[in-house]
Amino acid sequence: MTEGPPDDQRSLIERALGLVTDVRAGEGGTALLMSLNLFLLLGAYYVIKPIREALILAMASGAQYKSYMSGVIAIGLLFAVPAYSAFAKRVPRNRLVVSVTLFFASNLVLFYLASLSDTIRPWLGLLFFFWVGIFNMMVVAQLWAFANDIYDEAAGERIFPLIGVGASVGSLAGSIYGIATRGANVYVMMLAAAGMLVVVAVLSQVVHRREVEREARADTPPPPPPKDSGGGAFGLVFKTPYLLLIAIFTALFTLVNTNGEFMVGTLVSDWASQVEAAGELPAGMDKRSFIKAFFDEFYFWVNGAGVFLQLFVVSRVVKYGGLRIAFFILPVVALLDATLVSIVPILAILRIGKIAENSLDYSLNNTVRNMLWLPTTREMKYRAKQAIDSFFVRMGDVGSALFVFLMADLAGFGVRAFAITNAVMIVGWIAVAWMILKQRTAMLEAQGIQEEADAH
């Protein structure tokens, strides 16, 4: 990457941000706002996520329900993605981002009200799991699409690691909040998350106005809504080889990750049942609170490691190794984890392995996956990205649910069999990642852009 401008052209804040990545003069304000936006969004998600786990895993056969709900979510996305795509092509980006974010914030208020009903409350675990499965894919994908729309290829490679810091720190803050409020009413915490989403919507509008003013000063026309090339979001994915490979990659690595989550959920649920049966639950805790406490601590370590990686590792790996190195670090770690668990399938080992995997996924892998979209068109960013980051992720979850049904429910296989299966699939994950990078290089060459990692 090229060096930043002389210090006297940058603000004090922009020079300080240089500790994380290369920030040029005039870039600091918008980059910080986008980072703050992702901080709040991921913070809200990590307030919500332990609630989701607690509500469904406290149900009888909750781990199985959790896997099967992925199929229900995928069906829901077959309707949600086309609806989002249709809305996206009719409205400017600020109205799209703000409206969708406020819609999901209002849903959390409705869930709180539903929890007051004795009739609905027993089923709220399934309903809330379904909702979170839609929310965490669509809203996070939308905000990263917004970031992709703001930055070009060169600026995005520099700024995305900084924006990712907001996501990582927000995830950690949400986990800390969950630990600090341990024992609090889980339904009241939904209202706190709703308030955070409202602020996300406001900040998105602020960023949009800043960009409109910048474009006006530069005499650049404002960005139009994504054009319609026909065929909808899914048609765009299937007719574009680069996008199709990203879709396959997304489904495959999600399948591996969800299998891992099933293994963790199974071992934790079994452990909680044993502790409950032995009468050894901590004072003031029921099984639901015990499970939530495990996941609060688990996500704390995941997100703490993720913050460290995002602050001090991600930008340097991207700068000196490029995607050709960064893209393969997570699958190598995942392969090592799967191999160890296949040998010794216990929670202590799986917990450490999943902390390593998830912290890399939420920092390095999340950053490089979103960088894949920098050379794409606006239509691809807002419409195809939504389809891939929501529907194809859920198809990976559906694949995992099928494995659970065939291997756990019918065949009675345990955690070791899932670890061996994951190890095999990770080899395919690595092969698809290699093909994506070949397609990306060809796309950049067609646009006359040299990959900056080549200079190192």
XYZ file of N, CA and C in Angstrom, residues 265-380:
348
model
N -23.316 -26.439 21.275
C -24.636 -26.440 21.893
C -24.982 -27.773 22.528
N -24.634 -28.856 21.848
C -24.916 -30.194 22.374
C -24.167 -30.443 23.676
N -22.873 -30.153 23.680
C -22.071 -30.402 24.875
C -22.469 -29.491 26.030
N -22.799 -28.234 25.735
C -23.211 -27.307 26.791
C -24.573 -27.700 27.356
N -25.510 -28.044 26.485
C -26.839 -28.450 26.941
C -26.760 -29.708 27.806
N -25.940 -30.673 27.386
C -25.759 -31.895 28.182
C -25.144 -31.573 29.539
N -24.157 -30.703 29.529
C -23.493 -30.303 30.775
C -24.483 -29.620 31.720
N -25.297 -28.694 31.179
C -26.275 -27.989 32.002
C -27.299 -28.957 32.595
N -27.718 -29.932 31.809
C -28.681 -30.926 32.304
C -28.077 -31.758 33.432
N -26.799 -32.113 33.289
C -26.123 -32.884 34.334
C -25.993 -32.074 35.622
N -25.640 -30.800 35.476
C -25.505 -29.934 36.650
C -26.856 -29.751 37.331
N -27.904 -29.563 36.521
C -29.249 -29.393 37.074
C -29.703 -30.660 37.790
N -29.475 -31.814 37.169
C -29.891 -33.088 37.777
C -29.155 -33.351 39.083
N -27.916 -32.888 39.169
C -27.130 -33.087 40.390
C -27.436 -32.043 41.454
N -28.312 -31.080 41.124
C -28.651 -30.032 42.076
C -27.511 -29.076 42.346
N -26.637 -28.878 41.355
C -25.440 -28.065 41.545
C -25.482 -26.739 40.791
N -26.670 -26.329 40.337
C -26.780 -25.025 39.685
C -26.439 -23.922 40.685
N -25.705 -22.882 40.262
C -25.398 -21.776 41.177
C -26.667 -21.141 41.734
N -26.559 -20.593 42.927
C -27.715 -19.983 43.583
C -28.317 -18.897 42.704
N -29.630 -18.918 42.583
C -30.337 -17.910 41.801
C -30.366 -18.178 40.321
N -29.811 -19.305 39.871
C -29.768 -19.636 38.445
C -30.636 -20.845 38.154
N -31.391 -20.769 37.051
C -32.036 -21.954 36.512
C -31.208 -22.429 35.317
N -31.682 -23.470 34.640
C -30.922 -24.020 33.515
C -30.729 -22.969 32.427
N -31.770 -22.171 32.157
C -31.681 -21.147 31.119
C -30.588 -20.140 31.451
N -30.568 -19.664 32.695
C -29.564 -18.682 33.102
C -28.159 -19.278 33.086
N -28.047 -20.565 33.434
C -26.750 -21.248 33.431
C -26.176 -21.311 32.018
N -27.033 -21.661 31.059
C -26.593 -21.719 29.659
C -26.213 -20.331 29.163
N -27.048 -19.337 29.504
C -26.759 -17.968 29.078
C -25.424 -17.497 29.648
N -25.135 -17.861 30.900
C -23.873 -17.456 31.516
C -22.681 -18.049 30.766
N -22.798 -19.316 30.338
C -21.712 -19.927 29.562
C -21.477 -19.153 28.276
N -22.566 -18.850 27.551
C -22.406 -18.189 26.261
C -21.989 -16.734 26.418
N -22.406 -16.065 27.515
C -21.915 -14.709 27.771
C -20.393 -14.718 27.890
N -19.858 -15.657 28.663
C -18.409 -15.745 28.840
C -17.723 -16.195 27.552
N -18.335 -17.145 26.856
C -17.783 -17.642 25.593
C -17.647 -16.504 24.582
N -18.725 -15.725 24.413
C -18.684 -14.625 23.449
C -17.748 -13.516 23.907
N -17.575 -13.358 25.229
C -16.623 -12.366 25.728
C -15.212 -12.687 25.236
N -14.801 -13.957 25.371
C -13.461 -14.337 24.932
C -13.338 -14.296 23.414
N -14.381 -14.715 22.709
C -14.377 -14.627 21.247
C -14.179 -13.186 20.806
N -14.961 -12.292 21.383
C -14.931 -10.907 20.934
C -13.707 -10.163 21.452
N -13.212 -10.537 22.638
C -11.972 -9.936 23.123
C -10.802 -10.267 22.212
N -10.704 -11.533 21.829
C -9.652 -11.932 20.885
C -9.871 -11.271 19.533
N -11.136 -11.144 19.131
C -11.453 -10.501 17.858
C -11.022 -9.047 17.822
N -11.223 -8.335 18.935
C -10.801 -6.934 19.012
C -9.285 -6.823 18.868
N -8.550 -7.666 19.581
C -7.084 -7.644 19.475
C -6.640 -7.880 18.033
N -7.220 -8.895 17.399
C -6.855 -9.204 16.017
C -7.193 -8.046 15.087
N -8.369 -7.446 15.281
C -8.798 -6.368 14.394
C -7.911 -5.137 14.554
N -7.519 -4.845 15.793
C -6.709 -3.660 16.053
C -5.268 -3.802 15.566
N -4.673 -4.965 15.792
C -3.230 -5.082 15.616
C -2.780 -6.066 14.542
N -3.689 -6.868 14.016
C -3.279 -7.918 13.088
C -3.879 -7.747 11.699
N -5.184 -7.473 11.625
C -5.896 -7.535 10.347
C -5.288 -6.625 9.291
N -5.117 -5.339 9.606
C -4.622 -4.408 8.583
C -3.220 -4.787 8.123
N -2.423 -5.339 9.022
C -1.056 -5.713 8.658
C -1.021 -6.971 7.802
N -1.899 -7.927 8.111
C -1.984 -9.123 7.268
C -2.450 -8.740 5.869
N -3.468 -7.872 5.795
C -3.984 -7.440 4.492
C -2.929 -6.634 3.738
N -2.210 -5.765 4.456
C -1.223 -4.904 3.806
C -0.047 -5.695 3.246
N 0.481 -6.619 4.025
C 1.705 -7.307 3.624
C 1.461 -8.660 2.966
N 0.328 -9.276 3.243
C 0.044 -10.575 2.648
C -1.043 -10.546 1.600
N -1.913 -9.513 1.671
C -3.022 -9.437 0.732
C -4.045 -10.531 0.997
N -5.061 -10.571 0.172
C -6.100 -11.582 0.330
C -5.555 -12.990 0.130
N -4.510 -13.131 -0.660
C -3.973 -14.464 -0.959
C -3.468 -15.169 0.292
N -3.119 -14.397 1.340
C -2.732 -14.982 2.628
C -3.901 -14.916 3.606
N -4.508 -13.734 3.719
C -5.547 -13.509 4.728
C -6.736 -14.440 4.569
N -7.063 -14.785 3.332
C -8.257 -15.573 3.046
C -8.132 -17.020 3.519
N -6.907 -17.484 3.763
C -6.701 -18.900 4.087
C -6.364 -19.154 5.557
N -6.228 -18.108 6.346
C -5.853 -18.305 7.749
C -6.962 -19.008 8.529
N -8.210 -18.547 8.385
C -9.312 -19.170 9.126
C -9.502 -20.644 8.782
N -9.559 -21.034 7.494
C -9.759 -22.462 7.227
C -8.639 -23.350 7.761
N -7.416 -22.839 7.799
C -6.320 -23.636 8.363
C -6.540 -23.851 9.864
N -6.935 -22.791 10.570
C -7.227 -22.916 12.005
C -8.419 -23.843 12.229
N -9.464 -23.704 11.392
C -10.648 -24.559 11.521
C -10.299 -26.024 11.290
N -9.404 -26.283 10.343
C -8.987 -27.660 10.071
C -8.239 -28.247 11.270
N -7.403 -27.445 11.891
C -6.684 -27.900 13.085
C -7.661 -28.193 14.217
N -8.642 -27.313 14.414
C -9.655 -27.503 15.458
C -10.442 -28.790 15.232
N -10.909 -28.992 13.997
C -11.694 -30.189 13.687
C -10.879 -31.458 13.915
N -9.608 -31.402 13.564
C -8.750 -32.576 13.751
C -8.585 -32.915 15.229
N -8.346 -31.896 16.059
C -8.168 -32.125 17.496
C -9.441 -32.667 18.142
N -10.594 -32.090 17.774
C -11.856 -32.529 18.375
C -12.215 -33.936 17.917
N -11.845 -34.288 16.692
C -12.111 -35.656 16.230
C -11.303 -36.678 17.026
N -10.189 -36.229 17.604
C -9.357 -37.119 18.428
C -9.838 -37.125 19.882
N -10.108 -35.915 20.429
C -10.557 -35.791 21.829
C -11.807 -34.909 21.855
N -12.997 -35.482 21.707
C -14.234 -34.694 21.594
C -14.809 -34.267 22.944
N -14.151 -33.302 23.596
C -14.643 -32.798 24.874
C -14.836 -31.286 24.789
N -15.684 -30.749 25.683
C -16.039 -29.336 25.634
C -14.833 -28.432 25.854
N -13.917 -28.811 26.729
C -12.761 -27.957 27.021
C -11.947 -27.666 25.765
N -11.725 -28.677 24.934
C -10.959 -28.492 23.694
C -11.795 -27.764 22.650
N -13.057 -28.159 22.507
C -13.919 -27.527 21.511
C -14.118 -26.051 21.822
N -14.242 -25.721 23.102
C -14.422 -24.323 23.502
C -13.242 -23.473 23.050
N -12.026 -23.934 23.283
C -10.835 -23.184 22.872
C -10.771 -23.069 21.350
N -11.044 -24.174 20.662
C -10.997 -24.156 19.205
C -12.015 -23.218 18.598
N -13.240 -23.223 19.147
C -14.281 -22.345 18.594
C -14.018 -20.884 18.930
N -13.394 -20.620 20.075
C -13.009 -19.241 20.375
C -12.002 -18.750 19.336
N -11.027 -19.592 19.001
C -10.039 -19.219 17.983
C -10.702 -19.024 16.626
N -11.547 -19.973 16.224
C -12.237 -19.875 14.934
C -13.112 -18.628 14.856
N -13.965 -18.460 15.862
C -14.937 -17.367 15.800
C -14.268 -16.002 15.889
N -13.205 -15.882 16.693
C -12.521 -14.592 16.776
C -11.875 -14.235 15.441
N -11.332 -15.216 14.738
C -10.796 -14.977 13.394
C -11.908 -14.671 12.400
N -13.029 -15.374 12.527
C -14.152 -15.153 11.620
C -14.685 -13.740 11.757
N -14.851 -13.269 12.998
C -15.455 -11.964 13.238
C -14.498 -10.810 13.004
N -13.212 -11.081 12.831
C -12.243 -10.008 12.602
C -11.643 -10.123 11.204
N -10.636 -10.956 11.055
C -9.924 -11.079 9.780
C -10.831 -11.573 8.660
N -11.531 -12.668 8.896
C -12.354 -13.243 7.829
C -13.502 -12.321 7.447
N -14.109 -11.665 8.429
C -15.198 -10.740 8.131
C -14.714 -9.580 7.271
N -13.525 -9.068 7.594
C -12.975 -7.954 6.820
C -12.672 -8.365 5.384
N -11.991 -9.490 5.199
C -11.604 -9.879 3.842
C -12.820 -10.320 3.024
N -13.820 -10.941 3.659
C -15.030 -11.319 2.913
C -15.734 -10.082 2.370
N -15.769 -9.016 3.157
C -16.413 -7.797 2.676
C -15.555 -7.066 1.657
N -14.244 -7.233 1.726
C -13.370 -6.649 0.713
C -13.571 -7.295 -0.652
N -14.071 -8.524 -0.688
C -14.335 -9.180 -1.973
C -15.326 -8.390 -2.817
N -16.150 -7.561 -2.165
C -17.201 -6.833 -2.883
C -16.747 -5.475 -3.403
N -15.552 -5.035 -3.049
C -15.101 -3.707 -3.473
C -15.075 -3.530 -4.991
N -14.641 -4.522 -5.790
C -14.614 -4.313 -7.245
C -15.946 -4.552 -7.945
N -17.027 -4.814 -7.196
C -18.311 -5.121 -7.825
C -19.125 -3.855 -8.066
N -20.218 -3.984 -8.818
C -21.088 -2.850 -9.122
C -22.000 -2.533 -7.940
N -22.626 -1.349 -7.970
C -23.556 -0.973 -6.901
C -24.717 -1.958 -6.815
N -25.215 -2.410 -7.942
C -26.307 -3.384 -7.939
C -25.883 -4.662 -7.225
N -24.676 -5.119 -7.490
C -24.178 -6.319 -6.810
C -24.044 -6.084 -5.310
